Amino acid sequence: MVLYIIIGVIVAVLYGLYVQVVQKKNKVKEAFASIDVQLKKRYDLMPNILTMANQFMEHEKELILEVAKIRTKAMSMKSQFDNMHEKVKVENELQSKMGQLMVSMENYPQLKSNETMVQAMQTFAEVEEHIAAARRFYNAAILDLNNAVEIFPSSIIASSMGITTLPFFEISDEKEKERLDVTNYIRTNN
Amino acid sequence: MASKEDISTYIKEFKPFYQQEIYPLLASFEEERLSKKQTKDMLTKILTVCVIICVGSIVYFLVCKKMLIEPNNVILIFTFLSLFCLIPVCIFLTKLCKDFEIKVKEAVLNKYLSFFGHFSWSMQPKMTKEDIKESKLFPHFETIKTDDNFTGSFKGHRMFISEMELSRTETRYTNNGTRTEKVIIFEGVMVKIALNKKFSSQTIVLDREFSVAQLASQKLTGGGLDFLTKDLFYDFNKLHEVKLEDPDFCKKYIVYSEDQVEARFILTTAFIERFKLLRKAFVFGEDEKRIMENKLVNQYMSSGIKASFLNNVVTIAIPTITQRDLFLIGSLDKRMTDSEQINEFFKEFIAILSIVDILNLDSKTGL
């Protein structure tokens, strides 16, 4: 009788660990998908901004074209764990070019004061914040999963299911990691 | 009105405004205060005598019973008279103080608040029971008692400020049977601020101290131990824990949300840093002295601020550490133009307004 109880408890504990590992794995998938949802919002918003920018910003045609190209490339890339680094690189490039475009808008007061443009830019800024939030969610989910994979006893369950640690969402471009020298920026604008 | 909607401007410009506009108004009530104070003192003396007679009579009757002596009828009559007078005197005394306070506030406060631009005062509650239940900060309460309520806007943010007490009755099981008693769930200030960020789901920031017990109750027994952790919110299934990056913040607070992404959209790393400063900013007047003397350190450390984000509005519950009446003007015991009373009110109000600055709510890059 006691033996059955002990076996029952062990089975219950193992089942509990199994459920936890599966839940953490699914949470990572959910978090990854949530990044995609936010990225889609960004892609959907960009044509409006680019169309309006194209009408007013005569000297930035090249930049606008570049942004459009990168957007198309980013949209065509499927979101998978395997190509995550590539996708992140492209998204960061897109973000950087959009940032340059926003800065260039300062030279076009007509565009800056356009109400539709102002609203679109505010919405874009909110979408960027949501993307950042989604990335934080993803990293939190990855941390949970990696802890479960590496720490005993859930590591046994994870390895038996073939679940391994996954990389965090981090900046892959070394240039972006460099310290920003603001003085050069100010000198250029002056 | 102050020249600029700014805390430092308020502090700089308040004194001349007070001297010109508020001081004469308060001074006009001094005569009435003195007369009412005399009445209060007389009633307090009567009350003291009644209590002494009642207590003395109880002792007398107990002694008579023990010594099997017949109690004196005169003393019996005095005892009944005292008991008869006790409750009405108490009620009249409380009413005397409260009525005077309300009278002064009605005459002075809206003028006082005109300094801050767009605020008004009222005894009518601006936050209903449903508002508070919807925020899920205190789901299990029965009674709401509000004192001072302010409505207005600061730096473009619409604000409702309410000094309130939330309580419920609980049945306690003792050796002598059951006993019903009133338990105070919350005593302090509830502030509701409209935000410049849009969000559709609900996110709650709670004290970790209470929430661990709630969580254990839910996870282990499906709510079976709720009688131990009565502050459990009822819609637990829709709210999931959000694990944030800041270890100091996570030690003190626990976050639940309907949407993990939106929770992090609201609680950015910068916002979390500023939220941690809120508890330090809300030490109301006298409490600060006592905390400095180490008398209330434990209570201070454990009484966290709670916040609920829903429908583009944040509701923040700030408990007072000692059970003091905040925003007090018109006390019968202090001179009407007593500077301490005025300063306390000013500091308390400024502390509430500074939430907008501390949390950087008026900046697009803030919350």
XYZ file of C-alpha atoms in Angstrom:
557
model
C 0.000 0.000 0.000
C 2.746 2.429 0.986
C 4.652 1.499 -2.145
C 1.655 2.363 -4.335
C 1.336 5.729 -2.606
C 5.019 6.474 -3.158
C 4.765 5.472 -6.817
C 1.625 7.604 -7.152
C 3.389 10.637 -5.687
C 6.411 10.180 -7.965
C 4.171 9.855 -11.031
C 2.218 12.944 -9.973
C 5.403 14.953 -9.519
C 6.795 13.816 -12.876
C 3.511 14.661 -14.564
C 3.546 18.091 -12.915
C 7.062 18.725 -14.208
C 6.059 17.538 -17.689
C 3.098 19.921 -17.735
C 5.292 22.794 -16.602
C 7.902 22.209 -19.306
C 5.219 21.963 -22.007
C 3.562 25.154 -20.717
C 6.870 27.019 -20.801
C 7.586 25.793 -24.332
C 4.166 26.948 -25.499
C 4.633 30.257 -23.778
C 7.782 30.823 -25.843
C 5.800 30.097 -29.010
C 3.099 32.508 -27.856
C 5.684 35.189 -27.157
C 7.379 34.656 -30.521
C 4.012 34.947 -32.253
C 3.198 38.120 -30.342
C 6.333 39.752 -31.793
C 5.049 38.825 -35.230
C 1.666 40.397 -34.512
C 3.336 43.678 -33.583
C 5.646 43.526 -36.591
C 2.614 43.066 -38.838
C 1.094 46.241 -37.362
C 4.329 48.044 -38.196
C 4.300 46.775 -41.795
C 0.654 47.813 -42.217
C 1.335 51.314 -40.955
C 4.389 51.992 -43.072
C 2.781 52.410 -46.549
C 0.704 55.401 -45.273
C 3.770 57.053 -43.804
C 5.886 56.398 -46.889
C 3.163 57.688 -49.257
C 2.821 60.940 -47.332
C 6.599 61.280 -47.019
C 6.979 60.724 -50.761
C 4.632 63.649 -51.482
C 6.612 66.163 -49.437
C 10.183 64.944 -49.056
C 11.723 65.623 -52.471
C 15.302 65.072 -51.283
C 14.729 61.803 -49.468
C 13.408 59.675 -52.350
C 16.353 57.312 -52.043
C 15.790 56.769 -48.318
C 12.058 56.208 -48.861
C 12.793 53.639 -51.554
C 15.286 51.886 -49.301
C 12.736 51.689 -46.478
C 10.140 50.240 -48.870
C 12.639 47.593 -50.089
C 13.617 46.528 -46.579
C 9.958 46.381 -45.580
C 9.193 44.045 -48.490
C 12.169 41.877 -47.568
C 11.124 41.725 -43.902
C 7.549 40.801 -44.809
C 8.690 38.001 -47.059
C 10.809 36.383 -44.326
C 8.967 33.729 -42.354
C 9.176 33.953 -38.573
C 10.917 30.824 -37.374
C 13.422 30.065 -34.648
C 15.984 29.013 -37.271
C 16.099 32.308 -39.111
C 15.481 34.474 -36.071
C 18.886 36.176 -36.197
C 18.452 37.098 -39.854
C 14.930 38.360 -39.251
C 16.094 40.410 -36.261
C 18.867 41.924 -38.383
C 16.431 42.944 -41.112
C 13.910 44.324 -38.587
C 16.617 46.341 -36.853
C 17.707 47.730 -40.213
C 14.120 48.687 -40.995
C 13.778 50.358 -37.603
C 17.006 52.250 -38.157
C 15.964 53.516 -41.624
C 12.561 54.575 -40.324
C 14.357 56.425 -37.555
C 16.433 58.255 -40.162
C 13.264 59.106 -42.065
C 11.631 60.510 -38.912
C 14.673 62.667 -38.259
C 14.690 63.906 -41.881
C 11.055 64.988 -41.499
C 12.302 67.775 -39.226
C 13.473 69.561 -42.407
C 9.956 69.592 -43.876
C 7.716 71.766 -41.684
C 4.767 71.243 -44.019
C 4.933 67.511 -43.466
C 5.568 67.884 -39.732
C 2.432 69.945 -39.281
C 0.250 67.641 -41.389
C -2.317 66.237 -38.935
C -2.603 62.860 -40.612
C 1.160 62.511 -40.588
C 1.412 63.490 -36.927
C -1.193 60.893 -36.011
C 0.510 58.243 -38.137
C 3.845 58.982 -36.466
C 2.327 58.776 -32.992
C 0.730 55.458 -33.877
C 4.045 54.282 -35.289
C 5.814 55.249 -32.059
C 3.226 53.264 -30.086
C 3.696 50.267 -32.355
C 7.473 50.476 -31.775
C 6.842 50.469 -28.035
C 4.605 47.438 -28.437
C 7.343 45.668 -30.408
C 9.788 46.397 -27.595
C 7.248 45.061 -25.065
C 6.716 41.919 -27.147
C 10.471 41.339 -27.232
C 10.652 41.673 -23.455
C 7.819 39.136 -23.146
C 9.707 36.800 -25.456
C 12.905 37.099 -23.404
C 10.996 36.460 -20.165
C 9.440 33.324 -21.688
C 12.845 32.159 -22.958
C 14.357 32.673 -19.498
C 11.650 30.528 -17.938
C 12.102 27.772 -20.511
C 15.900 27.811 -20.304
C 15.711 27.566 -16.520
C 13.407 24.553 -16.817
C 15.722 22.929 -19.378
C 18.890 23.481 -17.350
C 17.737 22.958 -13.764
C 17.161 19.527 -12.267
C 14.665 17.755 -12.137
C 12.748 19.396 -15.003
C 15.949 19.111 -17.096
C 15.391 15.333 -17.251
C 11.873 15.771 -18.606
C 13.051 18.438 -21.066
C 15.902 16.343 -22.427
C 13.616 13.305 -22.809
C 11.249 15.493 -24.868
C 14.109 16.882 -26.954
C 13.591 20.455 -25.701
C 16.785 22.501 -25.636
C 17.646 26.025 -24.584
C 16.776 28.821 -26.975
C 18.610 32.098 -27.612
C 17.406 35.382 -26.218
C 16.311 38.185 -28.454
C 19.343 40.414 -28.587
C 21.014 42.942 -30.824
C 22.981 41.006 -33.407
C 24.504 44.004 -35.201
C 27.807 44.985 -33.568
C 27.431 48.565 -34.857
C 24.250 49.035 -32.858
C 26.051 47.889 -29.720
C 28.645 50.680 -30.042
C 28.291 53.630 -27.723
C 26.506 56.473 -29.383
C 28.685 59.570 -29.666
C 26.145 62.379 -29.392
C 28.671 65.188 -29.891
C 29.284 64.185 -33.518
C 25.563 64.199 -34.129
C 25.169 67.696 -32.678
C 28.170 69.022 -34.642
C 26.702 67.657 -37.899
C 23.346 69.296 -37.280
C 24.956 72.623 -36.398
C -3.952 80.810 -9.522
C -0.298 79.858 -9.831
C 1.494 81.172 -12.905
C 2.506 77.700 -14.059
C 1.204 74.152 -13.577
C 4.352 72.969 -11.882
C 5.168 71.661 -8.388
C 8.133 73.969 -7.835
C 6.048 76.979 -8.936
C 3.318 75.996 -6.501
C 5.803 75.839 -3.656
C 7.253 79.227 -4.592
C 3.999 81.088 -5.125
C 1.774 79.583 -2.451
C 2.724 81.857 0.450
C 1.646 85.194 -1.111
C -1.553 83.569 -2.422
C -2.301 82.217 1.047
C -1.657 85.579 2.713
C -3.881 87.415 0.276
C -6.767 85.031 -0.331
C -6.957 82.297 2.278
C -5.765 83.877 5.511
C -8.620 86.455 5.736
C -11.164 83.729 4.986
C -9.814 81.427 7.678
C -9.478 84.267 10.173
C -13.189 85.029 9.780
C -13.983 81.610 11.295
C -11.806 82.040 14.385
C -14.552 83.519 16.571
C -16.951 80.742 15.696
C -14.232 78.177 16.320
C -13.568 79.528 19.798
C -17.241 79.421 20.694
C -17.631 75.877 19.340
C -14.453 74.846 21.122
C -15.958 75.960 24.406
C -19.010 73.832 23.665
C -16.772 70.935 22.737
C -14.746 71.270 25.943
C -17.940 71.335 27.988
C -19.297 68.265 26.211
C -15.960 66.484 26.673
C -16.138 67.196 30.396
C -19.702 65.867 30.558
C -18.631 62.800 28.632
C -15.686 62.233 30.974
C -17.973 62.532 34.004
C -20.479 60.114 32.434
C -17.721 57.600 31.714
C -16.313 57.908 35.241
C -19.780 57.432 36.737
C -20.454 54.406 34.501
C -17.117 52.782 35.297
C -17.458 53.635 38.985
C -20.981 52.228 39.042
C -19.878 48.990 37.429
C -17.187 48.599 40.084
C -19.729 49.533 42.809
C -22.283 47.011 41.599
C -19.687 44.281 41.337
C -18.535 44.980 44.893
C -22.167 45.025 46.116
C -22.817 41.725 44.395
C -19.731 40.147 45.911
C -20.465 41.446 49.384
C -24.196 40.740 48.993
C -25.071 44.354 49.754
C -28.153 46.064 48.307
C -26.978 48.803 45.828
C -28.027 52.369 46.557
C -30.932 53.590 44.382
C -29.451 57.077 43.929
C -26.313 55.616 42.434
C -28.503 53.446 40.228
C -30.358 56.528 38.976
C -27.082 58.361 38.312
C -25.780 55.358 36.403
C -28.861 55.229 34.183
C -28.680 58.977 33.567
C -25.024 58.715 32.621
C -25.660 55.826 30.268
C -28.587 57.721 28.792
C -26.407 60.789 28.185
C -23.318 58.954 26.980
C -24.366 58.104 23.451
C -26.133 61.371 22.558
C -23.179 63.363 23.931
C -20.764 61.286 21.816
C -22.896 61.770 18.709
C -23.316 65.488 19.323
C -19.604 65.941 19.969
C -18.628 64.151 16.751
C -21.261 66.079 14.796
C -20.087 69.390 16.236
C -16.494 68.784 15.073
C -17.484 67.364 11.695
C -20.053 70.043 10.880
C -17.581 72.798 11.618
C -14.923 71.104 9.523
C -17.341 70.744 6.584
C -18.483 74.353 6.942
C -14.907 75.625 6.811
C -14.023 73.352 3.914
C -17.074 74.447 1.908
C -16.136 78.070 2.423
C -12.388 77.810 1.980
C -11.352 74.807 -0.046
C -12.549 75.755 -3.494
C -10.796 79.107 -3.083
C -7.707 77.274 -1.823
C -7.809 74.855 -4.746
C -8.177 77.670 -7.279
C -4.453 78.175 -6.674
C -3.825 74.840 -8.351
C -5.937 75.863 -11.307
C -8.549 73.313 -12.078
C -9.491 71.516 -8.879
C -12.652 71.407 -6.833
C -13.526 69.765 -3.534
C -16.627 67.883 -2.540
C -17.882 65.560 0.178
C -19.640 63.557 -2.531
C -17.629 60.493 -3.526
C -16.257 60.577 -7.063
C -15.354 56.915 -7.072
C -18.112 54.383 -6.640
C -17.968 50.909 -5.184
C -18.214 49.543 -8.739
C -15.232 51.651 -9.874
C -13.091 50.181 -7.131
C -14.287 46.627 -7.709
C -13.612 47.044 -11.419
C -10.036 48.095 -10.664
C -9.613 44.732 -8.856
C -7.351 46.342 -6.272
C -9.709 45.462 -3.415
C -12.391 43.066 -4.581
C -13.587 41.848 -1.193
C -14.930 44.853 0.630
C -18.460 45.739 1.658
C -18.412 49.315 2.840
C -16.828 52.402 1.387
C -16.502 55.551 3.447
C -15.110 58.650 1.807
C -14.051 61.894 3.385
C -12.468 64.473 1.088
C -12.885 64.200 -2.662
C -11.130 66.298 -5.278
C -11.736 66.515 -9.002
C -9.595 68.377 -11.435
C -6.802 68.244 -13.920
C -3.068 68.702 -13.641
C -0.781 69.007 -16.659
C -3.623 67.884 -18.899
C -4.430 64.757 -16.901
C -7.900 64.461 -15.475
C -7.660 63.364 -11.816
C -10.028 62.117 -9.143
C -8.646 62.036 -5.620
C -10.557 60.442 -2.812
C -9.661 59.957 0.829
C -11.380 56.736 1.704
C -11.726 53.748 3.962
C -12.749 50.314 2.706
C -13.950 47.715 5.156
C -15.851 44.486 5.503
C -17.362 42.529 8.341
C -15.790 39.244 9.232
C -16.957 36.481 11.471
C -14.380 35.295 13.937
C -14.679 31.978 15.683
C -13.665 32.119 19.321
C -13.996 29.841 22.333
C -17.098 31.761 23.362
C -18.806 31.428 19.998
C -18.806 33.632 16.917
C -18.032 37.325 16.844
C -18.603 39.739 13.973
C -16.123 42.536 13.613
C -15.297 45.276 11.174
C -11.993 44.815 9.350
C -10.441 47.760 7.560
C -9.077 46.637 4.207
C -7.728 49.984 3.106
C -7.313 53.426 4.579
C -5.686 56.155 2.575
C -5.988 57.968 -0.704
C -7.263 56.571 -3.990
C -6.180 58.488 -7.062
C -7.532 57.992 -10.553
C -5.597 59.578 -13.417
C -6.386 59.571 -17.133
C -3.320 58.594 -19.145
C -1.922 59.487 -22.550
C -1.281 55.849 -23.452
C -4.032 53.678 -24.879
C -4.508 50.146 -23.636
C -7.453 47.798 -23.696
C -6.569 45.039 -21.248
C -6.191 45.233 -17.478
C -2.896 45.211 -15.629
C -2.595 45.254 -11.854
C 0.396 45.907 -9.638
C -0.065 44.490 -6.142
C 1.959 44.075 -2.967
C 3.842 40.820 -3.211
C 3.262 40.226 0.515
C -0.466 39.796 0.047
C -0.319 38.240 -3.361
C 1.848 35.278 -2.467
C -0.839 34.132 -0.050
C -3.525 34.703 -2.682
C -1.560 32.835 -5.290
C -0.946 29.886 -2.978
C -4.634 29.759 -2.157
C -5.610 29.730 -5.822
C -2.929 27.368 -7.074
C -3.073 24.795 -4.286
C -6.708 24.719 -3.299
C -8.585 26.511 -6.105
C -9.566 29.226 -3.687
C -10.339 26.897 -0.780
C -8.118 28.922 1.517
C -9.628 32.238 0.477
C -10.909 32.855 3.988
C -7.263 33.349 4.940
C -6.515 35.664 2.037
C -9.664 37.695 1.602
C -8.098 40.207 -0.781
C -8.134 37.729 -3.623
C -9.595 39.183 -6.764
C -12.371 37.135 -8.207
C -11.498 36.931 -11.899
C -8.192 35.200 -11.457
C -8.515 33.117 -14.618
C -8.174 36.099 -16.963
C -5.190 37.547 -15.140
C -1.766 35.946 -15.432
C 1.406 36.816 -13.649
C 3.813 39.029 -15.561
C 7.450 38.423 -14.713
C 9.418 41.624 -15.142
C 13.123 42.221 -15.312
C 13.692 44.464 -12.305
C 14.550 42.253 -9.282
C 13.960 45.043 -6.710
C 10.564 45.775 -8.159
C 9.684 42.066 -8.314
C 10.641 41.594 -4.646
C 8.166 44.256 -3.557
C 5.407 43.956 -6.151
C 3.674 41.332 -8.242
C 2.066 42.141 -11.569
C -0.944 40.465 -13.141
C -2.346 41.199 -16.566
C -4.781 40.037 -19.218
C -2.170 40.706 -21.891
C 1.548 40.058 -21.381
C 2.632 42.430 -24.154
C 0.390 45.278 -23.058
C 1.553 44.908 -19.457
C 5.125 45.464 -20.605
C 3.968 48.281 -22.898
C 2.632 50.055 -19.805
C 5.332 48.978 -17.367
C 8.427 50.000 -19.257
C 11.760 49.748 -17.454
C 11.796 53.531 -16.994
C 8.267 53.507 -15.561
C 9.149 50.715 -13.130
C 12.047 52.814 -11.805
C 9.720 55.735 -11.240
C 7.014 53.584 -9.658
C 9.506 52.413 -7.017
C 9.957 56.053 -5.997
C 6.246 56.495 -5.284
C 6.251 54.827 -1.847
C 9.101 57.058 -0.705
C 7.273 60.142 -1.954
C 4.092 59.340 -0.040
C 4.989 59.757 3.555
C 2.403 62.170 4.812
C 3.703 64.796 7.225
C 3.683 63.465 10.751
C 4.277 59.903 9.589
C 7.652 60.990 8.235
C 8.800 62.038 11.700
C 7.694 58.744 13.190
C 9.350 56.711 10.468
C 12.540 58.669 11.026
C 12.320 57.738 14.695
C 12.079 54.125 13.573
C 8.703 53.660 15.152
C 6.875 52.739 11.973
C 9.590 51.337 9.755
C 8.043 47.876 9.476
C 4.603 49.217 8.657
C 6.113 51.629 6.120
C 8.129 48.935 4.412
C 5.169 46.610 4.122
C 2.464 49.101 3.139
C 2.970 49.133 -0.597
C 1.199 51.205 -3.194
C -1.138 49.326 -5.521
C -2.044 50.310 -9.051
C -4.536 49.173 -11.615
C -4.378 50.086 -15.307
C -7.638 49.781 -17.199
C -9.408 51.692 -19.978
C -6.622 54.298 -20.352
C -6.865 55.163 -16.662
C -4.591 54.303 -13.742
C -6.081 53.889 -10.270
C -3.487 54.138 -7.525
C -4.190 53.186 -3.910
C -1.872 54.849 -1.405
C -2.330 53.682 2.169
C -1.531 55.995 5.054
C 0.662 54.359 7.617
C -1.032 55.883 10.636
C -4.787 56.252 10.724
C -4.728 60.035 10.291
C -7.326 62.258 8.787
C -5.719 63.698 5.684
C -6.545 67.087 4.152
C -7.635 68.412 7.534
C -8.727 72.032 7.692
C -11.134 73.355 10.289
C -10.051 71.479 13.376
C -11.662 72.909 16.511
C -8.502 72.302 18.497
C -6.157 74.360 16.358
C -6.212 78.063 15.560
C -7.867 78.625 12.171
C -4.789 80.289 10.782
C -2.462 77.694 12.251
C 0.359 77.379 9.747
C 1.051 73.714 10.546
C -2.460 72.719 9.534
C -2.249 74.688 6.271
C 1.217 73.365 5.472
C 0.136 69.767 6.079
C -2.798 70.158 3.702
C -0.558 71.748 1.094
C 2.104 69.032 1.390
C -0.475 66.254 1.178
C -2.080 67.729 -1.916
C 1.238 68.438 -3.603
C 2.339 64.865 -2.887
C -0.707 63.580 -4.791
C -0.135 65.910 -7.745
C 3.493 64.905 -7.893
C 2.380 61.429 -8.992
C 2.082 62.894 -12.482
C 5.679 64.149 -12.298
C 7.132 61.104 -10.559
C 5.597 58.735 -13.095
C 6.314 61.185 -15.929
C 2.741 60.812 -17.141
C 2.747 64.005 -19.162
C 5.602 62.923 -21.340
C 4.936 60.919 -24.480
C 8.098 58.957 -23.808
C 7.130 58.311 -20.188
C 4.220 56.022 -19.405
